[in-house]
Amino acid sequence: MRMSGDEPIRVMVVDDHPMWRDAVERDLVAAGLNVVAVAANGSEALARFPAARPQVLVLDLQIPAPNGVEVTAEVVRQDPSTRVLILSASGEQNDVLDAVKAGATGYLVKSASRDELLDAVRRVAQGDTVFTPGLAGLVLGEYRRLLDAPADDGTPKLTDRETEVLRLVAKGMSYKQIAERLVLSHRTVQNHVQNTLRKLQLHNRVELTRYAIEQGLDEE
C-alpha cells in the first residue's frame, strides 16, 4: 500500500478554511510532495481517504463533523500505517492529548513555519513523532499524571539497551538522532525498537511511546 522510497510522499490535506488549505497544498507541492487529495470536512476526508491512500494526513482538528480526533481514530483503524499530522490553531492540552490518544504521530500549531511543516511531514512519514516545541513535554507530563498505577507483575523484561532506546523514543527523538546519541547504526536502533514492540505486544511507535510514558521512561 505504500509508495517506494523513490517516489514523493503521498499527502492528503484536510482543513475547512479554503485559503489555508490551498496554501498548505501549494507549499507541499512546491516542495516536491504529492498531494493526492484534499477535503474540507470530516465526512469528505473519510470518503476520499480509501482511494487516495495517503502516507501522511495533514489534518485540522476543528473541522465540520466528524472532527479531527474522530477522523484520526478512523483513519488509523482503517490503515495503521497512515501517519496523521495535526495542524491546528489550538495548542490546548486536551486537544493535543486527545489527538495523540486517537493515533496522531505529530502535532503542529498553525503558527509553524513552512519549513517546520515540510520537515514534520517528512519525519512523520518516516515514523517519527513530531510536536511543536513545548507540546511534547505537555503530552508526556499529562500521561505521567494519568497513569499512576504500578506496572503489572507480568511486564516483559527489556534489556538495558532496549530500555535506553525506548526512553529516547519517548522523548520524541528520531531513529537517526538515537543512533547518533548511542553510537549505533540506524538499523540497530530499528531492531531494538522492533524487539521491544514484539516483547510488549505493541504494534507501532505510537503505542510504544505510550508504554514508555506510562512506565516513566521519558524521565532522566
JSON list of C-alpha atoms in Angstrom, two decimals:
[
{"chain": "A", "resi": 1, "resn": "MET", "atom": "CA", "xyz": [0.00, 0.00, 0.00]},
{"chain": "A", "resi": 2, "resn": "ARG", "atom": "CA", "xyz": [2.97, 2.29, 0.43]},
{"chain": "A", "resi": 3, "resn": "MET", "atom": "CA", "xyz": [4.89, 4.02, -2.33]},
{"chain": "A", "resi": 4, "resn": "SER", "atom": "CA", "xyz": [8.52, 3.15, -2.94]},
{"chain": "A", "resi": 5, "resn": "GLY", "atom": "CA", "xyz": [11.25, 5.27, -1.40]},
{"chain": "A", "resi": 6, "resn": "ASP", "atom": "CA", "xyz": [12.00, 6.86, -4.79]},
{"chain": "A", "resi": 7, "resn": "GLU", "atom": "CA", "xyz": [8.52, 8.33, -5.14]},
{"chain": "A", "resi": 8, "resn": "PRO", "atom": "CA", "xyz": [7.29, 11.52, -3.44]},
{"chain": "A", "resi": 9, "resn": "ILE", "atom": "CA", "xyz": [5.43, 11.25, -0.16]},
{"chain": "A", "resi": 10, "resn": "ARG", "atom": "CA", "xyz": [1.68, 10.97, -0.70]},
{"chain": "A", "resi": 11, "resn": "VAL", "atom": "CA", "xyz": [-0.15, 13.59, 1.39]},
{"chain": "A", "resi": 12, "resn": "MET", "atom": "CA", "xyz": [-3.81, 14.41, 1.98]},
{"chain": "A", "resi": 13, "resn": "VAL", "atom": "CA", "xyz": [-4.78, 17.84, 3.37]},
{"chain": "A", "resi": 14, "resn": "VAL", "atom": "CA", "xyz": [-7.95, 18.37, 5.41]},
{"chain": "A", "resi": 15, "resn": "ASP", "atom": "CA", "xyz": [-8.97, 21.86, 6.51]},
{"chain": "A", "resi": 16, "resn": "ASP", "atom": "CA", "xyz": [-12.27, 23.73, 6.35]},
{"chain": "A", "resi": 17, "resn": "HIS", "atom": "CA", "xyz": [-10.66, 27.10, 5.56]},
{"chain": "A", "resi": 18, "resn": "PRO", "atom": "CA", "xyz": [-10.12, 27.26, 1.75]},
{"chain": "A", "resi": 19, "resn": "MET", "atom": "CA", "xyz": [-7.30, 29.82, 1.82]},
{"chain": "A", "resi": 20, "resn": "TRP", "atom": "CA", "xyz": [-5.36, 27.88, 4.46]},
{"chain": "A", "resi": 21, "resn": "ARG", "atom": "CA", "xyz": [-5.99, 24.54, 2.76]},
{"chain": "A", "resi": 22, "resn": "ASP", "atom": "CA", "xyz": [-4.83, 25.91, -0.59]},
{"chain": "A", "resi": 23, "resn": "ALA", "atom": "CA", "xyz": [-1.73, 27.46, 0.94]},
{"chain": "A", "resi": 24, "resn": "VAL", "atom": "CA", "xyz": [-0.69, 24.21, 2.61]},
{"chain": "A", "resi": 25, "resn": "GLU", "atom": "CA", "xyz": [-1.29, 22.31, -0.62]},
{"chain": "A", "resi": 26, "resn": "ARG", "atom": "CA", "xyz": [0.82, 24.81, -2.59]},
{"chain": "A", "resi": 27, "resn": "ASP", "atom": "CA", "xyz": [3.70, 24.56, -0.12]},
{"chain": "A", "resi": 28, "resn": "LEU", "atom": "CA", "xyz": [3.67, 20.77, -0.20]},
{"chain": "A", "resi": 29, "resn": "VAL", "atom": "CA", "xyz": [3.54, 20.57, -3.98]},
{"chain": "A", "resi": 30, "resn": "ALA", "atom": "CA", "xyz": [6.27, 23.20, -4.35]},
{"chain": "A", "resi": 31, "resn": "ALA", "atom": "CA", "xyz": [8.48, 21.07, -2.09]},
{"chain": "A", "resi": 32, "resn": "GLY", "atom": "CA", "xyz": [8.01, 18.06, -4.35]},
{"chain": "A", "resi": 33, "resn": "LEU", "atom": "CA", "xyz": [5.44, 16.17, -2.29]},
{"chain": "A", "resi": 34, "resn": "ASN", "atom": "CA", "xyz": [2.43, 14.51, -3.93]},
{"chain": "A", "resi": 35, "resn": "VAL", "atom": "CA", "xyz": [-0.89, 15.91, -2.66]},
{"chain": "A", "resi": 36, "resn": "VAL", "atom": "CA", "xyz": [-3.26, 13.07, -3.55]},
{"chain": "A", "resi": 37, "resn": "ALA", "atom": "CA", "xyz": [-6.44, 14.58, -2.10]},
{"chain": "A", "resi": 38, "resn": "VAL", "atom": "CA", "xyz": [-7.90, 17.50, -0.17]},
{"chain": "A", "resi": 39, "resn": "ALA", "atom": "CA", "xyz": [-11.06, 17.73, 1.93]},
{"chain": "A", "resi": 40, "resn": "ALA", "atom": "CA", "xyz": [-12.99, 20.46, 3.73]},
{"chain": "A", "resi": 41, "resn": "ASN", "atom": "CA", "xyz": [-14.61, 18.38, 6.47]},
{"chain": "A", "resi": 42, "resn": "GLY", "atom": "CA", "xyz": [-14.52, 15.05, 8.24]},
{"chain": "A", "resi": 43, "resn": "SER", "atom": "CA", "xyz": [-17.07, 13.37, 6.01]},
{"chain": "A", "resi": 44, "resn": "GLU", "atom": "CA", "xyz": [-15.17, 14.30, 2.84]},
{"chain": "A", "resi": 45, "resn": "ALA", "atom": "CA", "xyz": [-11.92, 13.17, 4.42]},
{"chain": "A", "resi": 46, "resn": "LEU", "atom": "CA", "xyz": [-13.22, 9.72, 5.28]},
{"chain": "A", "resi": 47, "resn": "ALA", "atom": "CA", "xyz": [-14.93, 9.34, 1.90]},
{"chain": "A", "resi": 48, "resn": "ARG", "atom": "CA", "xyz": [-11.76, 10.22, -0.05]},
{"chain": "A", "resi": 49, "resn": "PHE", "atom": "CA", "xyz": [-9.21, 8.50, 2.17]},
{"chain": "A", "resi": 50, "resn": "PRO", "atom": "CA", "xyz": [-9.56, 4.89, 0.88]},
{"chain": "A", "resi": 51, "resn": "ALA", "atom": "CA", "xyz": [-8.93, 5.80, -2.77]},
{"chain": "A", "resi": 52, "resn": "ALA", "atom": "CA", "xyz": [-6.28, 8.45, -2.02]},
{"chain": "A", "resi": 53, "resn": "ARG", "atom": "CA", "xyz": [-4.13, 6.12, 0.17]},
{"chain": "A", "resi": 54, "resn": "PRO", "atom": "CA", "xyz": [-2.01, 8.94, 1.65]},
{"chain": "A", "resi": 55, "resn": "GLN", "atom": "CA", "xyz": [1.09, 8.15, 3.63]},
{"chain": "A", "resi": 56, "resn": "VAL", "atom": "CA", "xyz": [0.56, 11.32, 5.66]},
{"chain": "A", "resi": 57, "resn": "LEU", "atom": "CA", "xyz": [-2.73, 13.01, 6.54]},
{"chain": "A", "resi": 58, "resn": "VAL", "atom": "CA", "xyz": [-2.29, 16.71, 7.39]},
{"chain": "A", "resi": 59, "resn": "LEU", "atom": "CA", "xyz": [-5.40, 17.38, 9.42]},
{"chain": "A", "resi": 60, "resn": "ASP", "atom": "CA", "xyz": [-7.03, 20.31, 11.21]},
{"chain": "A", "resi": 61, "resn": "LEU", "atom": "CA", "xyz": [-8.81, 19.39, 14.45]},
{"chain": "A", "resi": 62, "resn": "GLN", "atom": "CA", "xyz": [-11.63, 21.92, 14.26]},
{"chain": "A", "resi": 63, "resn": "ILE", "atom": "CA", "xyz": [-13.42, 20.74, 11.13]},
{"chain": "A", "resi": 64, "resn": "PRO", "atom": "CA", "xyz": [-17.13, 20.04, 10.49]},
{"chain": "A", "resi": 65, "resn": "ALA", "atom": "CA", "xyz": [-18.17, 16.63, 11.80]},
{"chain": "A", "resi": 66, "resn": "PRO", "atom": "CA", "xyz": [-16.70, 14.21, 12.27]},
{"chain": "A", "resi": 67, "resn": "ASN", "atom": "CA", "xyz": [-13.97, 16.29, 13.90]},
{"chain": "A", "resi": 68, "resn": "GLY", "atom": "CA", "xyz": [-10.23, 15.81, 13.57]},
{"chain": "A", "resi": 69, "resn": "VAL", "atom": "CA", "xyz": [-9.90, 13.47, 16.54]},
{"chain": "A", "resi": 70, "resn": "GLU", "atom": "CA", "xyz": [-12.65, 11.21, 15.19]},
{"chain": "A", "resi": 71, "resn": "VAL", "atom": "CA", "xyz": [-11.14, 11.26, 11.70]},
{"chain": "A", "resi": 72, "resn": "THR", "atom": "CA", "xyz": [-7.73, 10.38, 13.14]},
{"chain": "A", "resi": 73, "resn": "ALA", "atom": "CA", "xyz": [-9.10, 7.39, 15.02]},
{"chain": "A", "resi": 74, "resn": "GLU", "atom": "CA", "xyz": [-11.00, 6.08, 11.99]},
{"chain": "A", "resi": 75, "resn": "VAL", "atom": "CA", "xyz": [-8.12, 6.56, 9.54]},
{"chain": "A", "resi": 76, "resn": "VAL", "atom": "CA", "xyz": [-5.67, 4.76, 11.82]},
{"chain": "A", "resi": 77, "resn": "ARG", "atom": "CA", "xyz": [-8.22, 1.97, 12.32]},
{"chain": "A", "resi": 78, "resn": "GLN", "atom": "CA", "xyz": [-8.57, 1.53, 8.55]},
{"chain": "A", "resi": 79, "resn": "ASP", "atom": "CA", "xyz": [-4.84, 1.71, 7.84]},
{"chain": "A", "resi": 80, "resn": "PRO", "atom": "CA", "xyz": [-2.47, 1.68, 10.84]},
{"chain": "A", "resi": 81, "resn": "SER", "atom": "CA", "xyz": [0.46, 2.57, 8.57]},
{"chain": "A", "resi": 82, "resn": "THR", "atom": "CA", "xyz": [-1.03, 6.01, 7.81]},
{"chain": "A", "resi": 83, "resn": "ARG", "atom": "CA", "xyz": [0.67, 8.85, 9.69]},
{"chain": "A", "resi": 84, "resn": "VAL", "atom": "CA", "xyz": [-1.57, 11.66, 10.96]},
{"chain": "A", "resi": 85, "resn": "LEU", "atom": "CA", "xyz": [-0.03, 15.11, 11.42]},
{"chain": "A", "resi": 86, "resn": "ILE", "atom": "CA", "xyz": [-2.36, 17.53, 13.20]},
{"chain": "A", "resi": 87, "resn": "LEU", "atom": "CA", "xyz": [-2.07, 21.14, 12.04]},
{"chain": "A", "resi": 88, "resn": "SER", "atom": "CA", "xyz": [-4.28, 23.16, 14.35]},
{"chain": "A", "resi": 89, "resn": "ALA", "atom": "CA", "xyz": [-4.77, 26.67, 15.69]},
{"chain": "A", "resi": 90, "resn": "SER", "atom": "CA", "xyz": [-5.18, 25.11, 19.13]},
{"chain": "A", "resi": 91, "resn": "GLY", "atom": "CA", "xyz": [-2.32, 24.21, 21.40]},
{"chain": "A", "resi": 92, "resn": "GLU", "atom": "CA", "xyz": [-4.63, 23.38, 24.29]},
{"chain": "A", "resi": 93, "resn": "GLN", "atom": "CA", "xyz": [-3.62, 20.43, 26.43]},
{"chain": "A", "resi": 94, "resn": "ASN", "atom": "CA", "xyz": [-6.85, 18.49, 25.96]},
{"chain": "A", "resi": 95, "resn": "ASP", "atom": "CA", "xyz": [-6.79, 18.89, 22.18]},
{"chain": "A", "resi": 96, "resn": "VAL", "atom": "CA", "xyz": [-3.19, 17.69, 21.93]},
{"chain": "A", "resi": 97, "resn": "LEU", "atom": "CA", "xyz": [-3.78, 14.76, 24.27]},
{"chain": "A", "resi": 98, "resn": "ASP", "atom": "CA", "xyz": [-6.99, 13.68, 22.51]},
{"chain": "A", "resi": 99, "resn": "ALA", "atom": "CA", "xyz": [-5.24, 13.73, 19.14]},
{"chain": "A", "resi": 100, "resn": "VAL", "atom": "CA", "xyz": [-2.32, 11.64, 20.37]},
{"chain": "A", "resi": 101, "resn": "LYS", "atom": "CA", "xyz": [-4.63, 9.15, 22.07]},
{"chain": "A", "resi": 102, "resn": "ALA", "atom": "CA", "xyz": [-6.55, 8.82, 18.79]},
{"chain": "A", "resi": 103, "resn": "GLY", "atom": "CA", "xyz": [-3.33, 7.90, 16.98]},
{"chain": "A", "resi": 104, "resn": "ALA", "atom": "CA", "xyz": [-1.78, 11.14, 15.69]},
{"chain": "A", "resi": 105, "resn": "THR", "atom": "CA", "xyz": [2.00, 10.94, 15.32]},
{"chain": "A", "resi": 106, "resn": "GLY", "atom": "CA", "xyz": [2.57, 14.68, 15.04]},
{"chain": "A", "resi": 107, "resn": "TYR", "atom": "CA", "xyz": [1.03, 17.93, 16.24]},
{"chain": "A", "resi": 108, "resn": "LEU", "atom": "CA", "xyz": [1.91, 21.40, 14.96]},
{"chain": "A", "resi": 109, "resn": "VAL", "atom": "CA", "xyz": [0.18, 24.67, 15.74]},
{"chain": "A", "resi": 110, "resn": "LYS", "atom": "CA", "xyz": [-0.63, 26.86, 12.75]},
{"chain": "A", "resi": 111, "resn": "SER", "atom": "CA", "xyz": [1.99, 29.40, 13.73]},
{"chain": "A", "resi": 112, "resn": "ALA", "atom": "CA", "xyz": [4.59, 26.87, 12.50]},
{"chain": "A", "resi": 113, "resn": "SER", "atom": "CA", "xyz": [6.68, 28.00, 9.56]},
{"chain": "A", "resi": 114, "resn": "ARG", "atom": "CA", "xyz": [6.55, 26.48, 6.09]},
{"chain": "A", "resi": 115, "resn": "ASP", "atom": "CA", "xyz": [9.89, 24.77, 6.69]},
{"chain": "A", "resi": 116, "resn": "GLU", "atom": "CA", "xyz": [8.68, 23.33, 10.01]},
{"chain": "A", "resi": 117, "resn": "LEU", "atom": "CA", "xyz": [5.60, 21.92, 8.29]},
{"chain": "A", "resi": 118, "resn": "LEU", "atom": "CA", "xyz": [7.61, 20.32, 5.49]},
{"chain": "A", "resi": 119, "resn": "ASP", "atom": "CA", "xyz": [10.10, 18.86, 7.96]},
{"chain": "A", "resi": 120, "resn": "ALA", "atom": "CA", "xyz": [7.26, 17.48, 10.08]},
{"chain": "A", "resi": 121, "resn": "VAL", "atom": "CA", "xyz": [5.56, 15.83, 7.10]},
{"chain": "A", "resi": 122, "resn": "ARG", "atom": "CA", "xyz": [8.80, 14.16, 6.05]},
{"chain": "A", "resi": 123, "resn": "ARG", "atom": "CA", "xyz": [9.61, 13.00, 9.57]},
{"chain": "A", "resi": 124, "resn": "VAL", "atom": "CA", "xyz": [6.19, 11.53, 10.37]},
{"chain": "A", "resi": 125, "resn": "ALA", "atom": "CA", "xyz": [6.27, 9.75, 7.00]},
{"chain": "A", "resi": 126, "resn": "GLN", "atom": "CA", "xyz": [9.43, 8.02, 8.26]},
{"chain": "A", "resi": 127, "resn": "GLY", "atom": "CA", "xyz": [7.74, 7.01, 11.50]},
{"chain": "A", "resi": 128, "resn": "ASP", "atom": "CA", "xyz": [8.97, 9.76, 13.78]},
{"chain": "A", "resi": 129, "resn": "THR", "atom": "CA", "xyz": [6.82, 11.63, 16.29]},
{"chain": "A", "resi": 130, "resn": "VAL", "atom": "CA", "xyz": [6.90, 15.41, 15.85]},
{"chain": "A", "resi": 131, "resn": "PHE", "atom": "CA", "xyz": [5.50, 18.16, 18.06]},
{"chain": "A", "resi": 132, "resn": "THR", "atom": "CA", "xyz": [5.58, 21.94, 18.07]},
{"chain": "A", "resi": 133, "resn": "PRO", "atom": "CA", "xyz": [8.18, 22.84, 20.73]},
{"chain": "A", "resi": 134, "resn": "GLY", "atom": "CA", "xyz": [6.64, 22.60, 24.19]},
{"chain": "A", "resi": 135, "resn": "LEU", "atom": "CA", "xyz": [3.77, 20.30, 23.26]},
{"chain": "A", "resi": 136, "resn": "ALA", "atom": "CA", "xyz": [5.75, 17.08, 23.61]},
{"chain": "A", "resi": 137, "resn": "GLY", "atom": "CA", "xyz": [6.50, 17.89, 27.23]},
{"chain": "A", "resi": 138, "resn": "LEU", "atom": "CA", "xyz": [2.85, 18.72, 27.79]},
{"chain": "A", "resi": 139, "resn": "VAL", "atom": "CA", "xyz": [1.78, 15.32, 26.50]},
{"chain": "A", "resi": 140, "resn": "LEU", "atom": "CA", "xyz": [4.44, 13.44, 28.44]},
{"chain": "A", "resi": 141, "resn": "GLY", "atom": "CA", "xyz": [3.54, 15.27, 31.63]},
{"chain": "A", "resi": 142, "resn": "GLU", "atom": "CA", "xyz": [-0.15, 14.56, 31.24]},
{"chain": "A", "resi": 143, "resn": "TYR", "atom": "CA", "xyz": [0.41, 10.87, 30.69]},
{"chain": "A", "resi": 144, "resn": "ARG", "atom": "CA", "xyz": [2.54, 10.72, 33.83]},
{"chain": "A", "resi": 145, "resn": "ARG", "atom": "CA", "xyz": [-0.31, 12.28, 35.82]},
{"chain": "A", "resi": 146, "resn": "LEU", "atom": "CA", "xyz": [-2.94, 9.99, 34.32]},
{"chain": "A", "resi": 147, "resn": "LEU", "atom": "CA", "xyz": [-1.05, 6.76, 34.67]},
{"chain": "A", "resi": 148, "resn": "ASP", "atom": "CA", "xyz": [-0.19, 6.30, 38.33]},
{"chain": "A", "resi": 149, "resn": "ALA", "atom": "CA", "xyz": [-0.93, 2.59, 38.55]},
{"chain": "A", "resi": 150, "resn": "PRO", "atom": "CA", "xyz": [2.09, 0.31, 39.12]},
{"chain": "A", "resi": 151, "resn": "ALA", "atom": "CA", "xyz": [3.28, -1.88, 36.26]},
{"chain": "A", "resi": 152, "resn": "ASP", "atom": "CA", "xyz": [1.80, -5.37, 36.06]},
{"chain": "A", "resi": 153, "resn": "ASP", "atom": "CA", "xyz": [3.92, -8.13, 37.53]},
{"chain": "A", "resi": 154, "resn": "GLY", "atom": "CA", "xyz": [3.92, -9.77, 34.11]},
{"chain": "A", "resi": 155, "resn": "THR", "atom": "CA", "xyz": [5.61, -6.86, 32.37]},
{"chain": "A", "resi": 156, "resn": "PRO", "atom": "CA", "xyz": [8.17, -8.29, 29.89]},
{"chain": "A", "resi": 157, "resn": "LYS", "atom": "CA", "xyz": [11.80, -7.78, 30.78]},
{"chain": "A", "resi": 158, "resn": "LEU", "atom": "CA", "xyz": [13.64, -5.42, 28.45]},
{"chain": "A", "resi": 159, "resn": "THR", "atom": "CA", "xyz": [17.40, -5.32, 28.11]},
{"chain": "A", "resi": 160, "resn": "ASP", "atom": "CA", "xyz": [19.26, -2.24, 29.32]},
{"chain": "A", "resi": 161, "resn": "ARG", "atom": "CA", "xyz": [19.83, -1.18, 25.72]},
{"chain": "A", "resi": 162, "resn": "GLU", "atom": "CA", "xyz": [16.19, -1.66, 24.77]},
{"chain": "A", "resi": 163, "resn": "THR", "atom": "CA", "xyz": [15.17, 0.42, 27.78]},
{"chain": "A", "resi": 164, "resn": "GLU", "atom": "CA", "xyz": [17.66, 3.12, 26.78]},
{"chain": "A", "resi": 165, "resn": "VAL", "atom": "CA", "xyz": [16.34, 3.23, 23.22]},
{"chain": "A", "resi": 166, "resn": "LEU", "atom": "CA", "xyz": [12.75, 3.24, 24.48]},
{"chain": "A", "resi": 167, "resn": "ARG", "atom": "CA", "xyz": [13.49, 6.20, 26.76]},
{"chain": "A", "resi": 168, "resn": "LEU", "atom": "CA", "xyz": [14.76, 8.21, 23.79]},
{"chain": "A", "resi": 169, "resn": "VAL", "atom": "CA", "xyz": [11.75, 7.20, 21.67]},
{"chain": "A", "resi": 170, "resn": "ALA", "atom": "CA", "xyz": [9.53, 8.58, 24.44]},
{"chain": "A", "resi": 171, "resn": "LYS", "atom": "CA", "xyz": [11.36, 11.88, 24.19]},
{"chain": "A", "resi": 172, "resn": "GLY", "atom": "CA", "xyz": [10.35, 12.12, 20.53]},
{"chain": "A", "resi": 173, "resn": "MET", "atom": "CA", "xyz": [13.83, 11.57, 19.10]},
{"chain": "A", "resi": 174, "resn": "SER", "atom": "CA", "xyz": [14.15, 10.18, 15.58]},
{"chain": "A", "resi": 175, "resn": "TYR", "atom": "CA", "xyz": [15.88, 6.89, 14.87]},
{"chain": "A", "resi": 176, "resn": "LYS", "atom": "CA", "xyz": [18.76, 8.85, 13.32]},
{"chain": "A", "resi": 177, "resn": "GLN", "atom": "CA", "xyz": [19.13, 11.02, 16.42]},
{"chain": "A", "resi": 178, "resn": "ILE", "atom": "CA", "xyz": [19.00, 7.96, 18.68]},
{"chain": "A", "resi": 179, "resn": "ALA", "atom": "CA", "xyz": [21.62, 6.21, 16.57]},
{"chain": "A", "resi": 180, "resn": "GLU", "atom": "CA", "xyz": [23.93, 9.23, 16.82]},
{"chain": "A", "resi": 181, "resn": "ARG", "atom": "CA", "xyz": [23.37, 9.60, 20.57]},
{"chain": "A", "resi": 182, "resn": "LEU", "atom": "CA", "xyz": [24.12, 5.94, 21.31]},
{"chain": "A", "resi": 183, "resn": "VAL", "atom": "CA", "xyz": [26.74, 5.48, 18.57]},
{"chain": "A", "resi": 184, "resn": "LEU", "atom": "CA", "xyz": [24.73, 2.74, 16.88]},
{"chain": "A", "resi": 185, "resn": "SER", "atom": "CA", "xyz": [23.67, 2.14, 13.30]},
{"chain": "A", "resi": 186, "resn": "HIS", "atom": "CA", "xyz": [20.21, 3.20, 12.17]},
{"chain": "A", "resi": 187, "resn": "ARG", "atom": "CA", "xyz": [19.38, -0.47, 11.52]},
{"chain": "A", "resi": 188, "resn": "THR", "atom": "CA", "xyz": [20.42, -1.48, 15.05]},
{"chain": "A", "resi": 189, "resn": "VAL", "atom": "CA", "xyz": [18.10, 1.13, 16.54]},
{"chain": "A", "resi": 190, "resn": "GLN", "atom": "CA", "xyz": [15.25, -0.15, 14.36]},
{"chain": "A", "resi": 191, "resn": "ASN", "atom": "CA", "xyz": [15.98, -3.71, 15.50]},
{"chain": "A", "resi": 192, "resn": "HIS", "atom": "CA", "xyz": [15.87, -2.70, 19.17]},
{"chain": "A", "resi": 193, "resn": "VAL", "atom": "CA", "xyz": [12.54, -0.97, 18.63]},
{"chain": "A", "resi": 194, "resn": "GLN", "atom": "CA", "xyz": [11.08, -3.97, 16.79]},
{"chain": "A", "resi": 195, "resn": "ASN", "atom": "CA", "xyz": [12.30, -6.34, 19.51]},
{"chain": "A", "resi": 196, "resn": "THR", "atom": "CA", "xyz": [10.68, -4.14, 22.13]},
{"chain": "A", "resi": 197, "resn": "LEU", "atom": "CA", "xyz": [7.41, -3.99, 20.19]},
{"chain": "A", "resi": 198, "resn": "ARG", "atom": "CA", "xyz": [7.37, -7.77, 19.96]},
{"chain": "A", "resi": 199, "resn": "LYS", "atom": "CA", "xyz": [8.10, -8.27, 23.66]},
{"chain": "A", "resi": 200, "resn": "LEU", "atom": "CA", "xyz": [5.41, -5.79, 24.69]},
{"chain": "A", "resi": 201, "resn": "GLN", "atom": "CA", "xyz": [2.96, -6.99, 22.03]},
{"chain": "A", "resi": 202, "resn": "LEU", "atom": "CA", "xyz": [2.58, -3.46, 20.72]},
{"chain": "A", "resi": 203, "resn": "HIS", "atom": "CA", "xyz": [2.05, -2.59, 17.06]},
{"chain": "A", "resi": 204, "resn": "ASN", "atom": "CA", "xyz": [3.73, 0.71, 16.30]},
{"chain": "A", "resi": 205, "resn": "ARG", "atom": "CA", "xyz": [5.83, 3.59, 17.62]},
{"chain": "A", "resi": 206, "resn": "VAL", "atom": "CA", "xyz": [2.77, 5.43, 18.89]},
{"chain": "A", "resi": 207, "resn": "GLU", "atom": "CA", "xyz": [1.84, 2.56, 21.21]},
{"chain": "A", "resi": 208, "resn": "LEU", "atom": "CA", "xyz": [5.49, 2.07, 22.14]},
{"chain": "A", "resi": 209, "resn": "THR", "atom": "CA", "xyz": [5.79, 5.72, 23.11]},
{"chain": "A", "resi": 210, "resn": "ARG", "atom": "CA", "xyz": [2.65, 5.44, 25.24]},
{"chain": "A", "resi": 211, "resn": "TYR", "atom": "CA", "xyz": [4.11, 2.42, 27.04]},
{"chain": "A", "resi": 212, "resn": "ALA", "atom": "CA", "xyz": [7.36, 4.27, 27.70]},
{"chain": "A", "resi": 213, "resn": "ILE", "atom": "CA", "xyz": [5.47, 7.24, 29.11]},
{"chain": "A", "resi": 214, "resn": "GLU", "atom": "CA", "xyz": [3.34, 5.00, 31.30]},
{"chain": "A", "resi": 215, "resn": "GLN", "atom": "CA", "xyz": [6.47, 3.43, 32.76]},
{"chain": "A", "resi": 216, "resn": "GLY", "atom": "CA", "xyz": [8.09, 6.83, 33.35]},
{"chain": "A", "resi": 217, "resn": "LEU", "atom": "CA", "xyz": [10.88, 6.04, 30.86]},
{"chain": "A", "resi": 218, "resn": "ASP", "atom": "CA", "xyz": [10.71, 9.51, 29.32]},
{"chain": "A", "resi": 219, "resn": "GLU", "atom": "CA", "xyz": [12.27, 10.88, 32.52]},
{"chain": "A", "resi": 220, "resn": "GLU", "atom": "CA", "xyz": [16.01, 11.01, 33.01]}
]
